[in-house]
Short mmCIF file of C-alpha atoms in Angstrom, two decimals:
data_model
loop_
_atom_site.label_atom_id
_atom_site.label_comp_id
_atom_site.label_asym_id
_atom_site.label_seq_id
_atom_site.Cartn_x
_atom_site.Cartn_y
_atom_site.Cartn_z
CA MET A 1 10.88 14.76 6.52
CA ASP A 2 12.82 14.89 10.18
CA VAL A 3 16.45 15.11 9.14
CA LYS A 4 17.58 14.04 13.00
CA LYS A 5 15.22 11.68 13.49
CA GLN A 6 16.33 9.42 9.52
CA GLU A 7 19.70 10.28 10.23
CA LYS A 8 18.94 8.40 14.05
CA ALA A 9 17.41 5.56 12.06
CA VAL A 10 20.56 5.13 10.02
CA GLN A 11 23.04 5.02 13.08
CA MET A 12 21.05 2.54 14.96
CA ILE A 13 21.14 0.18 12.07
CA ALA A 14 25.28 0.89 11.56
CA ASP A 15 25.48 0.81 15.32
CA ILE A 16 23.83 -3.59 15.30
CA ARG A 17 25.57 -4.22 11.69
CA LYS A 18 29.28 -2.99 13.37
CA HIS A 19 28.34 -4.94 16.84
CA GLN A 20 27.26 -7.52 14.78
CA GLN A 21 31.27 -7.49 12.46
CA ASN A 22 32.99 -7.24 16.01
CA SER A 23 31.25 -8.77 18.12
CA THR A 24 31.90 -12.67 19.91
CA GLU A 25 28.92 -12.96 21.09
CA ARG A 26 26.51 -11.74 17.88
CA VAL A 27 23.62 -13.90 18.83
CA SER A 28 23.96 -13.89 22.35
CA ASP A 29 21.66 -10.98 22.41
CA LEU A 30 19.33 -11.39 19.47
CA THR A 31 16.64 -10.42 20.84
CA SER A 32 17.50 -7.22 22.44
CA GLN A 33 18.93 -6.15 18.39
CA VAL A 34 15.69 -7.05 17.08
CA LYS A 35 14.37 -4.58 19.27
CA ASP A 36 16.39 -1.82 18.42
CA LEU A 37 16.04 -2.39 14.50
CA LYS A 38 12.02 -2.61 15.03
CA HIS A 39 12.41 0.78 16.82
CA ALA A 40 15.07 2.11 13.86
CA LEU A 41 12.02 1.22 11.21
CA ARG A 42 9.88 2.83 13.47
CA LEU A 43 11.49 6.35 12.75
CA MET A 44 11.88 5.42 9.17
CA GLN A 45 7.98 4.87 8.73
CA GLU A 46 7.03 7.54 11.02
CA ASN A 47 9.47 10.21 9.14
CA SER A 48 7.78 8.24 5.54
CA LEU A 49 4.06 9.27 7.29
CA VAL A 50 5.32 12.80 8.11
CA SER A 51 7.04 13.89 4.68
CA GLU A 52 3.16 12.65 2.93
CA THR A 53 2.70 16.32 0.50
CA THR A 54 -0.38 16.95 -1.31
CA VAL A 55 0.28 18.47 -4.65
CA LEU A 56 -1.84 21.67 -5.28
CA SER A 57 -2.90 22.14 -9.37
CA GLY A 58 -4.55 24.94 -10.57
CA GLY A 59 -4.90 27.53 -8.68
CA GLU A 60 -7.97 29.07 -7.28
CA SER A 61 -9.25 29.76 -10.60
CA LYS A 62 -10.00 26.36 -11.01
CA LEU A 63 -12.65 26.05 -8.57
CA ASN A 64 -14.37 27.51 -11.27
CA ARG A 65 -14.97 23.58 -13.08
CA TYR A 66 -16.89 22.77 -9.57
CA VAL A 67 -19.33 25.25 -10.32
CA SER A 68 -22.70 24.55 -12.69
CA LYS A 69 -24.43 27.01 -14.67
CA SER A 70 -27.59 27.09 -12.24
CA GLY A 71 -23.95 28.66 -9.80
CA SER A 72 -24.89 25.83 -7.08
CA ILE A 73 -21.67 23.94 -5.96
CA GLN A 74 -20.63 20.45 -7.62
CA TRP A 75 -19.44 18.72 -3.48
CA LYS A 76 -19.29 15.30 -4.71
CA THR A 77 -18.62 13.05 -7.12
CA GLU A 78 -21.15 12.85 -10.52
CA GLN A 79 -21.32 11.16 -13.59
CA LYS A 80 -21.68 13.41 -16.43
CA ASN A 81 -22.37 13.21 -20.31
CA LEU A 82 -19.42 13.76 -22.24
CA GLN A 83 -19.89 14.35 -25.90
CA THR A 84 -17.01 13.12 -28.18
CA PRO A 85 -16.41 12.37 -32.24
CA GLU A 86 -18.38 8.84 -31.18
CA GLY A 87 -21.03 9.86 -29.41
CA VAL A 88 -21.82 10.35 -25.80
CA VAL A 89 -19.92 9.24 -23.52
CA LYS A 90 -20.25 9.35 -19.73
CA VAL A 91 -17.59 10.19 -17.20
CA ASP A 92 -17.70 10.55 -13.84
CA GLN A 93 -16.22 13.98 -12.25
CA TYR A 94 -15.49 15.24 -9.39
CA GLY A 95 -16.41 17.73 -7.07
CA ILE A 96 -14.48 19.65 -4.91
CA LEU A 97 -14.98 17.73 -1.67
CA ASP A 98 -13.10 14.03 -3.35
CA ASP A 99 -10.89 15.87 -6.07
CA PRO A 100 -7.68 13.89 -5.48
CA ASN A 101 -6.09 16.92 -6.71
CA PRO A 102 -7.50 19.96 -4.81
CA SER A 103 -6.04 22.80 -6.68
CA CYS A 104 -5.61 25.82 -3.86
CA SER A 105 -4.65 25.26 -0.48
CA TRP A 106 -8.60 26.49 0.72
CA GLN A 107 -10.14 23.16 -0.80
CA LYS A 108 -7.54 21.25 0.65
CA GLU A 109 -8.25 22.67 4.37
CA LEU A 110 -11.77 22.21 3.01
CA GLN A 111 -11.42 18.50 1.78
CA LYS A 112 -9.68 17.83 5.19
CA ILE A 113 -12.77 19.68 7.47
CA ALA A 114 -15.52 18.13 6.12
CA SER A 115 -13.97 14.52 5.68
CA ASP A 116 -13.01 15.09 9.63
CA ARG A 117 -16.96 16.23 10.21
CA SER A 118 -18.33 13.12 8.15
CA LEU A 119 -15.87 10.69 10.26
CA VAL A 120 -16.97 11.98 13.57
CA ARG A 121 -20.67 11.41 13.28
CA MET A 122 -20.21 8.57 11.14
CA PHE A 123 -19.65 7.25 15.27
CA MET A 124 -22.21 9.12 16.58
CA LEU A 125 -26.18 7.80 17.25
CA ASP A 126 -27.55 11.52 16.91
CA PRO A 127 -25.15 13.64 14.37
CA HIS A 128 -24.57 16.93 16.67
CA THR A 129 -21.15 18.37 16.12
CA PRO A 130 -21.72 22.30 16.44
CA GLN A 131 -17.95 22.43 17.23
CA LEU A 132 -17.11 21.31 13.25
CA ASP A 133 -19.55 22.96 12.17
CA THR A 134 -18.51 26.00 13.33
CA LYS A 135 -15.27 25.32 12.23
CA LEU A 136 -16.54 24.76 8.49
CA PHE A 137 -18.30 28.11 8.54
CA HIS A 138 -15.76 30.03 9.41
CA HIS A 139 -13.60 28.44 6.60
CA LEU A 140 -16.60 28.82 3.66
CA LYS A 141 -17.02 31.76 4.55
CA LYS A 142 -12.80 32.59 3.27
CA ALA A 143 -13.64 31.26 0.15
CA PRO A 144 -11.83 32.09 -2.54
CA LYS A 145 -13.09 35.52 -4.85
CA ASN A 146 -14.52 33.77 -7.80
CA ILE A 147 -17.33 30.90 -6.26
CA VAL A 148 -18.24 32.95 -2.93
CA PRO A 149 -21.50 34.35 -5.11
CA SER A 150 -22.21 29.84 -5.07
CA ILE A 151 -21.30 29.40 -1.61
CA GLN A 152 -23.29 33.05 -1.15
CA LYS A 153 -26.31 31.23 -2.77
CA VAL A 154 -25.98 28.07 -0.24
CA PHE A 155 -26.47 29.28 2.54
CA ASN A 156 -28.90 32.22 1.16
CA ASP A 157 -31.16 28.58 0.15
CA THR A 158 -31.30 26.76 2.93
CA SER A 159 -31.92 27.08 6.36
CA GLY A 160 -29.47 27.22 9.26
CA ASN A 161 -25.91 27.53 9.57
CA GLY A 162 -25.23 25.40 5.60
CA ALA A 163 -23.65 22.61 7.19
CA GLU A 164 -26.85 21.11 6.43
CA TRP A 165 -25.69 20.14 3.37
CA ILE A 166 -22.26 19.09 3.69
CA PRO A 167 -22.28 15.32 2.46
CA ASP A 168 -22.03 13.20 5.06
CA GLU A 169 -19.61 10.80 3.58
CA PHE A 170 -16.00 9.57 4.15
CA GLN A 171 -14.06 11.45 1.96
CA PRO A 172 -10.18 10.90 0.67
CA ASP A 173 -8.66 11.28 3.67
CA LEU A 174 -8.67 8.03 5.02
CA TYR A 175 -7.43 6.58 1.43
CA LYS A 176 -4.09 9.50 1.41
CA THR A 177 -3.67 8.01 5.19
CA PHE A 178 -3.36 4.38 3.56
CA GLN A 179 -0.67 5.98 0.80
CA VAL A 180 1.66 6.62 2.23
CA GLU A 181 4.69 5.35 1.50
CA ARG A 182 5.49 3.42 4.85
CA THR A 183 4.82 -0.32 2.86
CA LEU A 184 6.42 -3.14 0.79
CA ALA A 185 2.81 -2.62 -1.29
CA SER A 186 4.69 1.24 -1.93
CA ASN A 187 7.19 0.42 -3.51
CA LEU A 188 5.47 -1.82 -6.52
CA ALA A 189 3.45 -0.06 -9.70
CA LYS A 190 -0.40 1.11 -8.63
CA VAL A 191 -2.19 -0.13 -11.96
CA GLN A 192 -6.23 1.20 -11.25
CA VAL A 193 -8.92 -1.26 -12.74
CA ASN A 194 -12.40 -0.64 -13.37
CA ARG A 195 -14.42 -4.23 -12.57
CA ASN A 196 -13.52 -7.41 -10.73
CA THR A 197 -11.90 -9.29 -13.71
CA VAL A 198 -9.39 -7.68 -15.21
CA LEU A 199 -6.91 -9.05 -19.00
CA VAL A 200 -3.83 -8.56 -18.65
CA PRO A 201 -2.92 -9.09 -22.01
CA ARG A 202 1.23 -9.87 -22.81
CA MET A 203 3.51 -10.54 -25.33
CA ASP A 204 5.96 -13.77 -24.37
CA ARG A 205 7.80 -13.77 -27.23
CA GLY A 206 8.08 -11.05 -30.02
CA GLY A 207 9.00 -12.01 -33.82
CA ARG A 208 11.84 -13.25 -35.19
CA PRO A 209 14.02 -10.87 -37.77
CA TYR A 210 15.50 -13.14 -40.76
CA LYS A 211 18.66 -11.71 -42.87
CA LYS A 212 17.75 -9.93 -45.62
CA GLY A 213 18.56 -11.91 -49.36
CA MET A 214 19.49 -10.71 -52.31
CA LEU A 215 15.99 -10.31 -54.63
CA THR A 216 16.27 -13.50 -57.41
CA SER A 217 12.40 -13.66 -58.58
CA ASP A 218 9.94 -11.02 -58.89
CA ASP A 219 7.80 -13.24 -56.52
CA GLN A 220 9.96 -13.08 -53.67
CA LYS A 221 9.14 -11.91 -49.91
CA TYR A 222 10.59 -11.70 -46.75
CA THR A 223 10.68 -14.58 -44.66
CA THR A 224 7.32 -14.57 -41.61
CA SER A 225 7.64 -14.80 -37.98
CA THR A 226 5.47 -15.04 -35.26
CA VAL A 227 4.70 -12.70 -32.40
CA SER A 228 3.52 -15.13 -29.48
CA THR A 229 0.59 -13.25 -27.29
CA ALA A 230 -1.08 -14.57 -24.15
CA GLN A 231 -3.34 -12.93 -21.11
CA ALA A 232 -3.72 -12.70 -17.89
CA SER A 233 -7.13 -13.04 -16.08
CA LEU A 234 -6.06 -11.52 -12.66
CA SER A 235 -9.94 -10.89 -10.28
CA ILE A 236 -9.85 -8.52 -7.81
CA THR A 237 -10.78 -9.54 -4.58
CA GLY A 238 -10.91 -6.93 -1.04
CA MET A 239 -10.21 -6.81 2.65
CA ALA A 240 -12.83 -5.27 5.10
CA CYS A 241 -12.30 -4.52 8.71
CA ARG A 242 -15.22 -4.05 11.31
CA TYR A 243 -15.22 -2.03 14.65
CA LEU A 244 -18.23 -1.72 17.17
CA ILE A 245 -18.11 2.09 19.26
CA ASP A 246 -19.71 3.00 21.96
CA ASP A 247 -23.14 4.88 20.70
CA ALA A 248 -22.92 7.10 23.44
CA ALA A 249 -20.19 8.53 21.96
CA ALA A 250 -20.18 13.22 21.47
CA GLU A 251 -18.16 15.29 19.00
CA ASP A 252 -15.21 15.61 21.87
CA SER A 253 -14.88 12.41 22.24
CA GLY A 254 -15.20 12.02 18.64
CA ILE A 255 -12.64 14.21 17.00
CA ALA A 256 -10.19 12.98 19.75
CA LEU A 257 -10.92 9.72 18.77
CA LEU A 258 -11.06 10.37 15.29
CA PRO A 259 -6.66 10.54 14.22
CA THR A 260 -6.21 7.09 16.30
CA LEU A 261 -9.29 5.76 13.95
CA GLN A 262 -7.88 6.85 10.98
CA ARG A 263 -4.28 5.98 11.80
CA GLN A 264 -5.61 2.10 12.71
CA ILE A 265 -8.18 1.80 10.03
CA ALA A 266 -5.03 2.21 7.35
CA MET A 267 -2.58 0.56 10.01
CA ASP A 268 -5.22 -3.18 10.27
CA LEU A 269 -5.27 -3.00 6.14
CA GLN A 270 -2.02 -2.02 6.00
CA ASP A 271 -1.07 -4.72 7.68
CA ALA A 272 -2.90 -7.43 6.33
CA PHE A 273 -2.67 -6.93 2.51
CA GLU A 274 1.34 -7.40 3.58
CA ASP A 275 1.11 -10.00 4.95
CA CYS A 276 -0.62 -11.20 2.68
CA MET A 277 1.90 -10.17 0.09
CA ILE A 278 3.99 -12.71 1.40
CA ASN A 279 2.29 -15.48 2.65
CA GLY A 280 -0.70 -15.73 0.98
CA ASP A 281 -2.52 -18.22 -1.02
CA THR A 282 -4.84 -19.34 -3.34
CA ALA A 283 -5.15 -22.87 -3.20
CA GLY A 284 -8.01 -24.66 -1.37
CA THR A 285 -5.60 -25.88 1.18
CA HIS A 286 -3.23 -22.84 1.96
CA GLN A 287 0.25 -23.76 2.62
CA ASP A 288 0.42 -22.83 5.78
CA THR A 289 -0.65 -23.46 8.46
CA ILE A 290 -2.70 -21.21 9.09
CA SER A 291 -5.28 -21.55 11.30
CA ALA A 292 -1.80 -21.36 14.04
CA TRP A 293 -0.60 -19.24 12.53
CA ASN A 294 -0.89 -15.44 14.49
CA ILE A 295 2.63 -14.76 12.98
CA ARG A 296 3.98 -11.97 15.45
CA SER A 297 1.09 -11.63 17.75
CA ARG A 298 -0.39 -9.78 14.76
CA TRP A 299 -3.94 -10.90 14.69
CA GLY A 300 -4.97 -13.19 18.46
CA ALA A 301 -5.28 -16.49 18.79
CA SER A 302 -8.81 -17.11 17.23
CA GLY A 303 -10.72 -16.63 13.71
CA LEU A 304 -7.57 -17.78 12.24
CA GLY A 305 -7.79 -19.66 9.00
CA GLY A 306 -11.11 -19.78 8.14
CA THR A 307 -12.18 -19.15 4.56
CA SER A 308 -12.62 -14.98 4.74
CA ASP A 309 -8.92 -15.08 6.35
CA HIS A 310 -7.68 -12.37 4.47
CA ARG A 311 -4.14 -14.62 3.83
CA ARG A 312 -6.49 -16.40 0.94
CA CYS A 313 -6.94 -12.89 -1.12
CA PHE A 314 -4.37 -13.35 -3.13
CA LEU A 315 -1.12 -15.39 -4.19
CA GLY A 316 1.56 -14.05 -1.98
CA LEU A 317 5.24 -14.50 -2.73
CA ARG A 318 6.46 -17.23 -0.89
CA ALA A 319 3.84 -19.58 -2.36
CA ALA A 320 4.03 -18.39 -5.45
CA SER A 321 8.16 -19.49 -5.16
CA TYR A 322 7.59 -22.51 -4.20
CA ASP A 323 4.65 -22.70 -8.16
CA LYS A 324 7.81 -22.12 -9.36
CA SER A 325 10.05 -24.56 -8.36
CA THR A 326 12.72 -21.51 -7.05
CA THR A 327 12.70 -21.72 -3.52
CA ASP A 328 16.43 -22.33 -1.47
CA ASP A 329 16.76 -24.05 1.33
CA HIS A 330 20.47 -22.49 3.33
CA GLY A 331 20.42 -25.28 5.36
CA ALA A 332 21.05 -21.97 8.44
CA ALA A 333 23.85 -20.84 6.79
CA LEU A 334 24.30 -17.80 4.93
CA THR A 335 27.42 -16.41 2.63
CA TYR A 336 27.04 -13.53 -0.04
CA ASP A 337 28.16 -16.64 -2.57
CA ASP A 338 24.05 -18.68 -0.95
CA PHE A 339 22.90 -15.40 -1.54
CA LEU A 340 24.03 -14.56 -4.43
CA ALA A 341 22.46 -18.44 -5.83
CA ASN A 342 19.50 -17.32 -4.59
CA VAL A 343 19.46 -14.55 -7.14
CA TYR A 344 20.63 -17.10 -9.37
CA LYS A 345 17.32 -19.11 -9.14
CA MET A 346 15.43 -16.15 -11.55
CA ALA A 347 17.53 -16.99 -14.01
CA GLU A 348 17.66 -14.07 -16.36
CA LEU A 349 15.57 -11.56 -14.23
CA GLY A 350 17.64 -11.17 -11.44
CA VAL A 351 19.73 -9.41 -13.09
CA GLN A 352 18.27 -6.14 -12.85
CA ASP A 353 14.86 -4.20 -10.99
CA VAL A 354 15.01 -7.37 -8.05
CA MET A 355 14.00 -6.52 -3.93
CA CYS A 356 15.36 -8.46 -1.50
CA VAL A 357 12.86 -8.83 1.40
CA VAL A 358 14.03 -10.55 4.79
CA SER A 359 12.63 -10.14 8.59
CA PRO A 360 14.45 -8.40 11.07
CA GLU A 361 16.48 -11.93 12.44
CA VAL A 362 17.70 -12.49 9.01
CA LEU A 363 19.28 -8.56 8.07
CA ILE A 364 20.81 -8.92 11.63
CA LYS A 365 21.95 -12.95 12.26
CA TYR A 366 23.39 -13.06 8.85
CA LEU A 367 23.76 -9.56 6.07
CA LEU A 368 24.41 -7.29 8.00
CA PRO A 369 27.47 -9.64 9.14
CA MET A 370 28.22 -8.68 5.30
CA ASP A 371 31.42 -7.41 4.00
CA GLU A 372 29.31 -6.90 1.20
CA ILE A 373 26.76 -5.26 2.21
CA ALA A 374 25.97 -1.34 2.49
CA THR A 375 24.11 -0.01 5.24
CA LEU A 376 22.38 3.78 4.31
CA ASP A 377 25.16 5.19 6.06
CA LYS A 378 27.44 4.14 3.57
CA VAL A 379 25.42 4.27 0.13
CA GLY A 380 25.91 7.99 -0.38
CA PRO A 381 23.20 10.57 -0.49
CA GLN A 382 22.99 10.97 -4.36
CA ALA A 383 21.76 7.28 -4.06
CA THR A 384 18.03 5.71 -5.17
CA VAL A 385 16.98 4.66 -1.93
CA LEU A 386 13.30 2.67 -1.85
CA THR A 387 10.60 3.21 0.74
CA GLY A 388 11.50 1.31 4.05
CA GLN A 389 15.02 0.17 2.23
CA VAL A 390 17.73 -0.24 5.25
CA ALA A 391 20.59 -1.50 3.03
CA GLN A 392 21.23 -3.32 0.12
CA ILE A 393 23.72 -6.18 -1.25
CA ALA A 394 24.79 -6.79 -4.73
CA GLY A 395 23.38 -3.96 -5.99
CA ILE A 396 20.01 -5.09 -4.10
CA PRO A 397 18.02 -3.08 -2.17
CA ILE A 398 17.14 -5.21 1.04
CA ILE A 399 13.80 -4.17 2.76
CA VAL A 400 13.19 -6.00 6.53
CA SER A 401 8.70 -6.97 6.63
CA ARG A 402 7.64 -8.23 9.88
CA PHE A 403 5.58 -10.55 8.20
CA ILE A 404 8.88 -12.77 7.46
CA GLY A 405 8.06 -14.64 10.60
CA ASN A 406 10.46 -16.52 12.57
CA ASP A 407 8.58 -19.66 13.50
CA MET A 408 9.05 -21.45 10.68
CA GLN A 409 10.11 -25.37 9.68
CA ASN A 410 13.10 -26.04 8.14
CA THR A 411 10.82 -26.51 5.31
CA GLY A 412 10.44 -22.66 4.77
CA LEU A 413 5.99 -23.08 6.30
CA PHE A 414 4.76 -22.60 8.74
CA THR A 415 3.41 -26.04 10.18
CA GLY A 416 1.95 -25.50 13.43
CA GLY A 417 4.86 -23.58 15.77
CA GLY A 418 8.11 -24.20 17.39
CA GLY A 419 10.35 -24.30 13.88
CA GLY A 420 11.95 -21.18 14.96
CA LEU A 421 13.36 -20.06 11.56
CA SER A 422 13.00 -17.45 9.18
CA GLY A 423 13.91 -16.11 5.40
CA MET A 424 14.26 -14.31 2.56
CA ILE A 425 12.32 -13.39 -0.21
CA LEU A 426 13.81 -11.84 -3.30
CA PHE A 427 11.59 -11.01 -6.29
CA ASN A 428 11.70 -8.89 -9.18
CA LYS A 429 9.34 -5.71 -8.58
CA SER A 430 8.95 -4.70 -12.68
CA SER A 431 7.17 -8.25 -12.51
CA TRP A 432 4.73 -7.41 -9.62
CA ASN A 433 1.89 -4.50 -9.84
CA ILE A 434 -0.64 -4.03 -7.33
CA TYR A 435 -4.37 -3.86 -9.05
CA GLU A 436 -6.36 -1.53 -7.15
CA ARG A 437 -10.63 -1.47 -7.36
CA LYS A 438 -11.41 0.97 -5.01
CA GLY A 439 -9.91 2.84 -2.15
CA ILE A 440 -10.97 2.60 1.46
CA LEU A 441 -14.61 2.70 1.81
CA LEU A 442 -16.21 3.76 5.37
CA GLU A 443 -19.96 2.92 6.03
CA SER A 444 -21.33 2.82 9.33
CA ASP A 445 -24.50 1.64 10.68
CA LYS A 446 -26.47 1.26 13.75
CA ASN A 447 -26.44 -1.76 16.08
CA ILE A 448 -29.52 -1.43 18.45
CA GLY A 449 -28.99 -5.28 20.30
CA GLN A 450 -25.04 -3.36 21.22
CA GLY A 451 -26.51 -0.16 22.12
CA ALA A 452 -22.89 0.53 19.88
CA ILE A 453 -22.11 1.53 16.21
CA GLU A 454 -20.33 -0.14 12.96
CA LEU A 455 -17.42 1.00 11.13
CA VAL A 456 -16.55 -1.46 8.42
CA ALA A 457 -13.75 -0.83 6.05
CA THR A 458 -13.50 -2.52 3.13
CA TYR A 459 -10.58 -1.95 0.19
CA ARG A 460 -10.78 -3.83 -3.02
CA GLY A 461 -7.12 -4.53 -4.44
CA ILE A 462 -4.48 -7.35 -5.03
CA MET A 463 -0.97 -7.66 -5.79
CA ALA A 464 -0.37 -9.98 -8.34
CA SER A 465 2.39 -10.69 -11.42
CA ALA A 466 0.61 -10.13 -15.02
CA ASP A 467 3.60 -12.86 -16.17
CA ALA A 468 3.10 -17.00 -17.37
CA ALA A 469 2.99 -19.44 -14.50
CA ALA A 470 6.19 -20.29 -15.48
CA THR A 471 8.12 -17.58 -15.14
CA LYS A 472 11.30 -17.24 -12.10
CA ASN A 473 10.55 -13.37 -11.41
CA VAL A 474 10.44 -14.87 -7.52
CA SER A 475 13.33 -16.57 -5.57
CA TYR A 476 12.56 -17.63 -1.38
CA GLY A 477 15.31 -19.06 0.96
CA PHE A 478 14.33 -20.66 3.41
CA ASN A 479 15.74 -22.43 6.84
CA LEU A 480 18.10 -19.41 8.23
#
């Protein structure tokens, strides 16, 4: 973590709060303050990106698990037969290139080189990467002693410099970029699922104890109680990004493009997922006029609102609040008591594990001037700080998201622009999870009609709650 960058971001937010509390012209320069807040948030995001680390497990001796009985290396995940007391079952076993928990620094670097090489080759018409092939060759020559015979066997059995046998498939590095904790989604628990429809059992009500009486007869029994159970059915959907790259790309330009492309794909999917977390709706008619909603100019003016719009992937927090009748019209004003009234809408689920998501405008105009708010410079080093948290109020962490718009009407909905209003969301984060079917998959194909290489990145996952439909686990305050 870059301490100086973090301190600069915290100080910028503290300065904005000081201005809001002491200036007589708090709102007159709101645009400039929003710009400064976005800069501070960007510094915090970049800082969390830099702090990403991969945990190494087991050491070099664990590399033997990728060596087969014949002495060959298992490069990618394969299905194996596992003998259990109940019989033989098929399990997926990671290979040396796609294991998310590399054993040592040599394997971690091997995964990065192979991933970079695979991605560069994806957007080349005639894949030819001598620079990366040479880099890979030299790295393999530095393999730990316990797998040197297996590595040498590959070179002895393969013509060329040994790069030919590295699978030209996308490896997990890009997905790790997507997983970096710098978004709203990173604050929710992630549940891995293995099918498109998931049934999540829940206990709506436990048993009821009764008073234990005196024994008065031989057949006397305790009073019975009934446990109330149910299940939530979740359908896993996905998102896709499609890119067209000039087929004249060479290795040098591919290597130069690589970091930008990796980051952009991850950012596109992150932004779309967070937008749906807040503004998604699965109703036949979306609650907002998304055909005209280019929120903060992020998505462009054309192609919005169709059946494939990303805001139709799953139910978002705003729409869920309307469904549960837990919205709160603040009437263009927000005091500390108003904030608590919004929390009150969640009943007992508003007592703990609550998280508040606000727009930059609401944070600056309404929350920072409150005496009750504590920015990170006041929270203290011993406090637990969530990813992206900028402050807290009443013990509730505050996260800023650009996808709470500043162009909504006084109904809390977007109906075509011109409203100029915003809002805030409170939700119990223990009630909402990310259900993930598959990480980022990147595929390429040649488009001879356009003289381009097509890249398609897909991600399959949703945010959902397994609570009963009427459970008040979210609240939306609007007209701010």
